[in-house]
mmCIF file of N, CA and C in Angstrom:
data_model
loop_
_atom_site.group_PDB
_atom_site.id
_atom_site.type_symbol
_atom_site.label_atom_id
_atom_site.label_comp_id
_atom_site.label_asym_id
_atom_site.label_seq_id
_atom_site.Cartn_x
_atom_site.Cartn_y
_atom_site.Cartn_z
ATOM 1 N N MET A 1 148.216 38.911 122.320
ATOM 2 C CA MET A 1 148.863 40.082 121.352
ATOM 3 C C MET A 1 148.271 41.019 120.605
ATOM 4 N N THR A 2 148.522 42.451 120.084
ATOM 5 C CA THR A 2 146.928 43.219 119.377
ATOM 6 C C THR A 2 147.007 42.531 118.127
ATOM 7 N N THR A 3 146.047 42.468 117.451
ATOM 8 C CA THR A 3 146.102 42.735 116.080
ATOM 9 C C THR A 3 146.317 44.673 115.957
ATOM 10 N N PHE A 4 146.606 44.592 114.702
ATOM 11 C CA PHE A 4 147.421 45.875 114.217
ATOM 12 C C PHE A 4 145.989 46.768 113.882
ATOM 13 N N ALA A 5 145.802 48.107 114.682
ATOM 14 C CA ALA A 5 145.075 48.682 114.635
ATOM 15 C C ALA A 5 144.001 49.494 115.005
ATOM 16 N N GLU A 6 143.650 47.716 116.011
ATOM 17 C CA GLU A 6 142.319 47.817 116.780
ATOM 18 C C GLU A 6 142.156 48.104 117.637
ATOM 19 N N HIS A 7 142.883 49.347 117.242
ATOM 20 C CA HIS A 7 142.087 50.768 118.507
ATOM 21 C C HIS A 7 141.588 51.273 117.966
ATOM 22 N N PHE A 8 141.305 51.257 116.853
ATOM 23 C CA PHE A 8 141.448 52.107 115.864
ATOM 24 C C PHE A 8 139.534 52.225 115.439
ATOM 25 N N THR A 9 139.126 53.104 114.550
ATOM 26 C CA THR A 9 137.698 52.937 113.582
ATOM 27 C C THR A 9 138.070 53.064 112.777
ATOM 28 N N ASN A 10 137.210 51.356 111.989
ATOM 29 C CA ASN A 10 137.147 51.368 110.069
ATOM 30 C C ASN A 10 136.314 52.359 109.399
ATOM 31 N N ILE A 11 137.339 53.343 108.739
ATOM 32 C CA ILE A 11 136.300 54.471 107.596
ATOM 33 C C ILE A 11 136.350 53.863 106.257
ATOM 34 N N SER A 12 135.470 54.393 105.526
ATOM 35 C CA SER A 12 135.725 53.959 104.234
ATOM 36 C C SER A 12 136.089 55.657 103.764
ATOM 37 N N VAL A 13 136.410 55.436 102.474
ATOM 38 C CA VAL A 13 137.328 56.620 102.011
ATOM 39 C C VAL A 13 136.696 57.747 102.191
ATOM 40 N N ALA A 14 135.654 57.492 101.371
ATOM 41 C CA ALA A 14 134.345 58.782 101.343
ATOM 42 C C ALA A 14 133.292 59.298 102.197
ATOM 43 N N ALA A 15 133.645 58.147 103.709
ATOM 44 C CA ALA A 15 132.825 58.990 105.050
ATOM 45 C C ALA A 15 134.425 59.943 105.206
ATOM 46 N N ALA A 16 136.092 59.343 105.213
ATOM 47 C CA ALA A 16 137.043 60.011 105.666
ATOM 48 C C ALA A 16 136.987 61.722 104.669
ATOM 49 N N LYS A 17 136.297 61.637 103.626
ATOM 50 C CA LYS A 17 136.840 62.261 103.010
ATOM 51 C C LYS A 17 135.774 64.046 104.009
ATOM 52 N N GLU A 18 134.625 63.364 103.903
ATOM 53 C CA GLU A 18 133.671 64.318 104.298
ATOM 54 C C GLU A 18 133.409 64.410 105.718
ATOM 55 N N GLN A 19 133.706 63.500 106.304
ATOM 56 C CA GLN A 19 134.546 63.931 107.916
ATOM 57 C C GLN A 19 135.851 65.262 108.216
ATOM 58 N N LEU A 20 136.496 65.272 107.255
ATOM 59 C CA LEU A 20 137.687 66.039 107.387
ATOM 60 C C LEU A 20 137.598 67.036 106.984
ATOM 61 N N GLN A 21 136.284 67.142 106.267
ATOM 62 C CA GLN A 21 135.672 68.771 105.268
ATOM 63 C C GLN A 21 134.866 68.993 106.600
ATOM 64 N N THR A 22 134.020 68.404 107.214
ATOM 65 C CA THR A 22 132.870 69.328 107.975
ATOM 66 C C THR A 22 133.081 68.714 109.487
ATOM 67 N N ALA A 23 133.863 67.750 109.680
ATOM 68 C CA ALA A 23 134.428 67.768 111.553
ATOM 69 C C ALA A 23 135.059 68.961 112.531
ATOM 70 N N ASP A 24 134.423 69.408 113.068
ATOM 71 C CA ASP A 24 135.018 69.927 114.452
ATOM 72 C C ASP A 24 136.425 68.974 114.760
ATOM 73 N N GLU A 25 136.598 67.954 115.000
ATOM 74 C CA GLU A 25 138.001 67.538 114.770
ATOM 75 C C GLU A 25 137.916 65.916 114.701
ATOM 76 N N PHE A 26 138.783 66.094 113.590
ATOM 77 C CA PHE A 26 138.608 64.176 113.274
ATOM 78 C C PHE A 26 140.391 63.854 112.937
ATOM 79 N N ILE A 27 140.404 62.724 113.076
ATOM 80 C CA ILE A 27 142.120 62.056 113.300
ATOM 81 C C ILE A 27 142.038 60.609 112.811
ATOM 82 N N LEU A 28 142.763 60.920 111.549
ATOM 83 C CA LEU A 28 142.673 59.685 110.828
ATOM 84 C C LEU A 28 143.994 59.096 110.858
ATOM 85 N N PHE A 29 144.004 57.982 110.413
ATOM 86 C CA PHE A 29 145.581 56.878 110.614
ATOM 87 C C PHE A 29 145.068 56.275 109.034
ATOM 88 N N ILE A 30 146.308 56.403 107.903
ATOM 89 C CA ILE A 30 146.450 55.280 107.252
ATOM 90 C C ILE A 30 147.543 54.854 107.277
ATOM 91 N N GLY A 31 147.310 53.280 106.652
ATOM 92 C CA GLY A 31 148.267 52.677 107.364
ATOM 93 C C GLY A 31 148.298 50.795 106.646
ATOM 94 N N ARG A 32 148.883 50.137 106.985
ATOM 95 C CA ARG A 32 148.953 48.771 106.629
ATOM 96 C C ARG A 32 149.963 48.047 107.310
ATOM 97 N N PRO A 33 149.135 47.056 107.923
ATOM 98 C CA PRO A 33 149.787 45.656 108.777
ATOM 99 C C PRO A 33 151.405 45.461 108.101
ATOM 100 N N THR A 34 151.017 45.256 106.723
ATOM 101 C CA THR A 34 152.185 45.002 106.127
ATOM 102 C C THR A 34 153.359 45.704 106.010
ATOM 103 N N CYS A 35 153.405 46.437 106.887
ATOM 104 C CA CYS A 35 154.129 47.906 106.856
ATOM 105 C C CYS A 35 155.134 47.989 108.017
ATOM 106 N N PRO A 36 156.615 48.193 107.497
ATOM 107 C CA PRO A 36 157.425 47.887 108.966
ATOM 108 C C PRO A 36 157.086 49.138 109.734
ATOM 109 N N PHE A 37 157.425 50.635 108.430
ATOM 110 C CA PHE A 37 157.396 51.584 109.629
ATOM 111 C C PHE A 37 155.927 51.842 110.226
ATOM 112 N N CYS A 38 154.472 51.310 109.045
ATOM 113 C CA CYS A 38 153.513 51.742 110.365
ATOM 114 C C CYS A 38 153.059 50.520 111.175
ATOM 115 N N ARG A 39 153.598 49.137 111.890
ATOM 116 C CA ARG A 39 153.883 48.769 112.475
ATOM 117 C C ARG A 39 154.644 49.811 113.734
ATOM 118 N N ARG A 40 155.535 50.227 113.542
ATOM 119 C CA ARG A 40 156.741 51.317 114.579
ATOM 120 C C ARG A 40 155.376 52.121 114.741
ATOM 121 N N PHE A 41 154.988 53.344 114.583
ATOM 122 C CA PHE A 41 153.958 53.951 114.334
ATOM 123 C C PHE A 41 152.651 54.053 115.229
ATOM 124 N N GLU A 42 152.282 52.540 115.039
ATOM 125 C CA GLU A 42 150.525 52.203 114.807
ATOM 126 C C GLU A 42 150.002 52.444 117.081
ATOM 127 N N PRO A 43 151.462 51.422 117.597
ATOM 128 C CA PRO A 43 151.266 51.374 118.726
ATOM 129 C C PRO A 43 151.325 52.219 119.591
ATOM 130 N N LYS A 44 152.468 53.599 118.807
ATOM 131 C CA LYS A 44 152.945 54.399 119.598
ATOM 132 C C LYS A 44 151.087 54.836 119.459
ATOM 133 N N LEU A 45 150.756 55.658 117.999
ATOM 134 C CA LEU A 45 149.311 56.352 118.169
ATOM 135 C C LEU A 45 148.945 55.659 119.461
ATOM 136 N N SER A 46 148.311 54.677 118.827
ATOM 137 C CA SER A 46 147.484 53.896 119.985
ATOM 138 C C SER A 46 147.405 54.238 121.089
ATOM 139 N N HIS A 47 148.543 54.119 121.872
ATOM 140 C CA HIS A 47 148.914 54.321 123.291
ATOM 141 C C HIS A 47 148.024 56.410 123.527
ATOM 142 N N VAL A 48 148.659 57.138 122.718
ATOM 143 C CA VAL A 48 148.159 57.724 122.777
ATOM 144 C C VAL A 48 146.996 58.694 122.653
ATOM 145 N N ALA A 49 146.484 58.070 121.656
ATOM 146 C CA ALA A 49 144.448 57.403 121.528
ATOM 147 C C ALA A 49 144.125 57.357 122.888
ATOM 148 N N LYS A 50 144.899 56.551 123.383
ATOM 149 C CA LYS A 50 143.821 55.725 124.676
ATOM 150 C C LYS A 50 144.364 56.811 125.911
ATOM 151 N N GLU A 51 145.688 57.166 125.758
ATOM 152 C CA GLU A 51 145.578 58.220 127.284
ATOM 153 C C GLU A 51 144.879 59.407 127.082
ATOM 154 N N ASN A 52 144.641 59.211 125.874
ATOM 155 C CA ASN A 52 144.072 61.060 125.746
ATOM 156 C C ASN A 52 142.515 60.876 125.384
ATOM 157 N N GLN A 53 142.182 59.801 125.831
ATOM 158 C CA GLN A 53 140.829 59.566 125.147
ATOM 159 C C GLN A 53 140.376 59.767 123.937
ATOM 160 N N LEU A 54 140.807 59.728 123.344
ATOM 161 C CA LEU A 54 141.016 60.556 120.716
ATOM 162 C C LEU A 54 140.378 59.321 120.803
ATOM 163 N N VAL A 55 139.816 58.924 119.545
ATOM 164 C CA VAL A 55 139.229 58.239 118.244
ATOM 165 C C VAL A 55 139.656 58.700 117.369
ATOM 166 N N VAL A 56 140.726 58.005 116.987
ATOM 167 C CA VAL A 56 141.605 57.311 115.674
ATOM 168 C C VAL A 56 140.470 56.681 114.753
ATOM 169 N N TYR A 57 140.787 57.107 113.681
ATOM 170 C CA TYR A 57 139.946 56.670 112.491
ATOM 171 C C TYR A 57 141.148 55.914 111.637
ATOM 172 N N TYR A 58 140.707 54.712 111.551
ATOM 173 C CA TYR A 58 141.624 54.041 110.134
ATOM 174 C C TYR A 58 141.319 53.515 108.530
ATOM 175 N N ILE A 59 142.339 53.827 108.123
ATOM 176 C CA ILE A 59 141.920 53.331 106.359
ATOM 177 C C ILE A 59 143.129 52.171 106.122
ATOM 178 N N ASN A 60 142.999 50.818 105.759
ATOM 179 C CA ASN A 60 143.708 49.971 105.312
ATOM 180 C C ASN A 60 144.589 50.213 104.396
ATOM 181 N N SER A 61 145.840 50.802 103.840
ATOM 182 C CA SER A 61 145.722 51.078 102.745
ATOM 183 C C SER A 61 146.541 49.766 102.079
ATOM 184 N N ASP A 62 146.659 48.934 102.547
ATOM 185 C CA ASP A 62 146.968 47.269 102.196
ATOM 186 C C ASP A 62 146.009 47.004 100.523
ATOM 187 N N TYR A 63 144.422 47.660 100.659
ATOM 188 C CA TYR A 63 143.714 48.124 100.029
ATOM 189 C C TYR A 63 143.868 48.799 98.773
ATOM 190 N N THR A 64 144.043 48.976 98.099
ATOM 191 C CA THR A 64 144.206 50.126 97.284
ATOM 192 C C THR A 64 143.788 50.409 96.270
ATOM 193 N N THR A 65 142.803 51.139 96.305
ATOM 194 C CA THR A 65 141.912 51.445 94.861
ATOM 195 C C THR A 65 141.975 52.991 94.329
ATOM 196 N N PRO A 66 141.496 53.031 93.169
ATOM 197 C CA PRO A 66 141.640 54.462 92.816
ATOM 198 C C PRO A 66 141.277 55.776 93.541
ATOM 199 N N GLU A 67 140.326 55.390 94.535
ATOM 200 C CA GLU A 67 139.499 56.500 95.261
ATOM 201 C C GLU A 67 140.374 56.676 96.508
ATOM 202 N N LEU A 68 141.552 55.945 96.840
ATOM 203 C CA LEU A 68 142.210 55.558 97.840
ATOM 204 C C LEU A 68 143.626 56.586 97.466
ATOM 205 N N GLU A 69 144.116 56.297 96.165
ATOM 206 C CA GLU A 69 144.837 56.827 95.667
ATOM 207 C C GLU A 69 144.633 58.708 95.644
ATOM 208 N N GLU A 70 143.717 58.894 95.169
ATOM 209 C CA GLU A 70 143.558 60.298 94.841
ATOM 210 C C GLU A 70 143.123 60.777 95.994
ATOM 211 N N PHE A 71 142.489 60.138 96.851
ATOM 212 C CA PHE A 71 142.551 60.835 98.520
ATOM 213 C C PHE A 71 144.183 61.173 98.793
ATOM 214 N N ARG A 72 144.826 60.007 98.997
ATOM 215 C CA ARG A 72 146.096 60.400 99.324
ATOM 216 C C ARG A 72 147.245 61.592 98.499
ATOM 217 N N ASN A 73 146.928 61.689 97.173
ATOM 218 C CA ASN A 73 146.851 62.701 96.392
ATOM 219 C C ASN A 73 146.509 63.972 96.881
ATOM 220 N N THR A 74 145.468 64.281 97.047
ATOM 221 C CA THR A 74 144.397 65.271 97.500
ATOM 222 C C THR A 74 144.901 65.908 98.198
ATOM 223 N N TYR A 75 144.865 65.173 99.510
ATOM 224 C CA TYR A 75 145.663 65.481 101.230
ATOM 225 C C TYR A 75 147.232 65.091 100.939
ATOM 226 N N LYS A 76 148.531 64.913 99.884
ATOM 227 C CA LYS A 76 149.754 64.937 99.990
ATOM 228 C C LYS A 76 150.123 63.927 101.266
ATOM 229 N N VAL A 77 149.510 62.626 100.930
ATOM 230 C CA VAL A 77 150.220 61.230 101.810
ATOM 231 C C VAL A 77 150.834 60.555 100.895
ATOM 232 N N ALA A 78 151.945 60.798 100.747
ATOM 233 C CA ALA A 78 153.055 60.472 99.357
ATOM 234 C C ALA A 78 153.388 59.166 100.175
ATOM 235 N N THR A 79 153.501 58.793 101.943
ATOM 236 C CA THR A 79 153.811 57.414 102.626
ATOM 237 C C THR A 79 153.107 56.834 103.511
ATOM 238 N N VAL A 80 153.160 55.815 104.220
ATOM 239 C CA VAL A 80 152.596 55.509 104.941
ATOM 240 C C VAL A 80 153.769 55.128 106.031
ATOM 241 N N PRO A 81 153.255 54.812 107.886
ATOM 242 C CA PRO A 81 151.870 55.391 107.907
ATOM 243 C C PRO A 81 152.148 56.949 107.664
ATOM 244 N N GLY A 82 149.976 57.764 107.485
ATOM 245 C CA GLY A 82 150.174 58.948 107.083
ATOM 246 C C GLY A 82 148.780 59.140 108.221
ATOM 247 N N LEU A 83 148.961 60.274 109.198
ATOM 248 C CA LEU A 83 148.298 61.088 110.147
ATOM 249 C C LEU A 83 147.429 61.932 109.491
ATOM 250 N N LEU A 84 146.231 62.037 109.526
ATOM 251 C CA LEU A 84 145.954 63.367 108.976
ATOM 252 C C LEU A 84 144.996 64.103 110.409
ATOM 253 N N VAL A 85 145.194 65.102 110.659
ATOM 254 C CA VAL A 85 144.513 65.738 111.148
ATOM 255 C C VAL A 85 143.781 66.841 111.010
ATOM 256 N N ALA A 86 142.035 67.219 110.992
ATOM 257 C CA ALA A 86 141.244 67.967 110.784
ATOM 258 C C ALA A 86 140.943 68.817 111.858
ATOM 259 N N ASN A 87 140.862 70.582 112.015
ATOM 260 C CA ASN A 87 139.797 70.540 112.720
ATOM 261 C C ASN A 87 139.134 72.514 111.944
ATOM 262 N N ALA A 88 137.883 71.731 111.658
ATOM 263 C CA ALA A 88 137.274 72.755 111.334
ATOM 264 C C ALA A 88 137.162 72.889 109.416
ATOM 265 N N GLY A 89 137.807 71.608 109.345
ATOM 266 C CA GLY A 89 138.138 72.426 107.647
ATOM 267 C C GLY A 89 139.497 72.056 107.354
ATOM 268 N N HIS A 90 139.839 72.425 108.009
ATOM 269 C CA HIS A 90 141.905 72.508 108.180
ATOM 270 C C HIS A 90 142.381 71.368 108.714
ATOM 271 N N VAL A 91 143.079 70.815 107.424
ATOM 272 C CA VAL A 91 143.795 69.293 107.500
ATOM 273 C C VAL A 91 145.117 69.441 107.598
ATOM 274 N N ARG A 92 146.014 69.117 108.238
ATOM 275 C CA ARG A 92 147.171 68.961 108.989
ATOM 276 C C ARG A 92 147.750 67.300 108.251
ATOM 277 N N VAL A 93 149.033 66.837 107.787
ATOM 278 C CA VAL A 93 149.355 65.864 107.596
ATOM 279 C C VAL A 93 150.507 65.523 107.739
ATOM 280 N N VAL A 94 151.257 64.276 108.490
ATOM 281 C CA VAL A 94 151.945 64.392 108.879
ATOM 282 C C VAL A 94 152.394 62.645 108.415
ATOM 283 N N CYS A 95 153.797 62.105 107.771
ATOM 284 C CA CYS A 95 154.007 60.964 107.098
ATOM 285 C C CYS A 95 155.187 60.631 108.027
ATOM 286 N N ASP A 96 155.519 59.956 109.139
ATOM 287 C CA ASP A 96 157.274 59.859 109.934
ATOM 288 C C ASP A 96 156.651 59.328 110.672
ATOM 289 N N SER A 97 157.192 58.267 110.388
ATOM 290 C CA SER A 97 157.054 56.721 111.539
ATOM 291 C C SER A 97 158.294 57.084 112.644
ATOM 292 N N SER A 98 158.950 57.765 112.713
ATOM 293 C CA SER A 98 160.001 57.321 113.857
ATOM 294 C C SER A 98 159.135 58.945 114.875
ATOM 295 N N LEU A 99 158.220 59.924 114.662
ATOM 296 C CA LEU A 99 157.532 60.952 115.982
ATOM 297 C C LEU A 99 157.590 59.482 116.822
ATOM 298 N N SER A 100 158.043 60.170 118.189
ATOM 299 C CA SER A 100 157.186 59.970 119.134
ATOM 300 C C SER A 100 155.986 60.163 119.587
ATOM 301 N N GLU A 101 155.663 59.620 120.619
ATOM 302 C CA GLU A 101 154.614 59.189 121.531
ATOM 303 C C GLU A 101 154.222 61.262 121.747
ATOM 304 N N GLU A 102 155.281 62.084 122.120
ATOM 305 C CA GLU A 102 155.084 63.139 122.147
ATOM 306 C C GLU A 102 154.728 64.451 121.509
ATOM 307 N N ALA A 103 155.468 64.241 120.055
ATOM 308 C CA ALA A 103 155.420 64.761 119.333
ATOM 309 C C ALA A 103 154.316 64.050 118.107
ATOM 310 N N ILE A 104 153.776 63.297 118.129
ATOM 311 C CA ILE A 104 151.984 62.527 117.956
ATOM 312 C C ILE A 104 151.055 63.329 118.859
ATOM 313 N N LEU A 105 151.521 62.995 119.986
ATOM 314 C CA LEU A 105 150.197 64.250 120.764
ATOM 315 C C LEU A 105 150.250 65.516 120.429
ATOM 316 N N ASP A 106 151.500 66.114 120.087
ATOM 317 C CA ASP A 106 151.902 67.525 119.794
ATOM 318 C C ASP A 106 151.328 67.824 118.669
ATOM 319 N N PHE A 107 151.604 67.203 117.458
ATOM 320 C CA PHE A 107 151.059 67.319 115.962
ATOM 321 C C PHE A 107 149.878 67.267 116.256
ATOM 322 N N ILE A 108 148.855 66.371 116.868
ATOM 323 C CA ILE A 108 146.974 66.240 117.036
ATOM 324 C C ILE A 108 146.834 67.358 117.800
ATOM 325 N N LYS A 109 147.274 68.002 119.141
ATOM 326 C CA LYS A 109 146.498 68.978 119.856
ATOM 327 C C LYS A 109 146.745 70.091 118.935
ATOM 328 N N ASN A 110 147.956 70.474 118.149
ATOM 329 C CA ASN A 110 148.284 71.921 117.772
ATOM 330 C C ASN A 110 148.231 72.338 116.719
#
């Protein structure tokens, strides 16, 4: 049995902010192991990342801080799971645990 988000790279909120603004490509998953919707979404994202050799960064939202709340407000991440994709400073966000693997990949690539 795998551990929640074990295939993702943990990142701090401050580092995620910087990457979202400066990276050519950056994928961020915000979720928590205690969230049933996150537990439904995480294996699909993990499989997409593995099959497509994508690096996904992770912030555990179980530990809410003022910094994380501000970050979520800034990027309009109302619920988890939240998937943020940045391309050259342009950030897109989706919060939908029902996405299929195909829809996840399409969101990341487009």
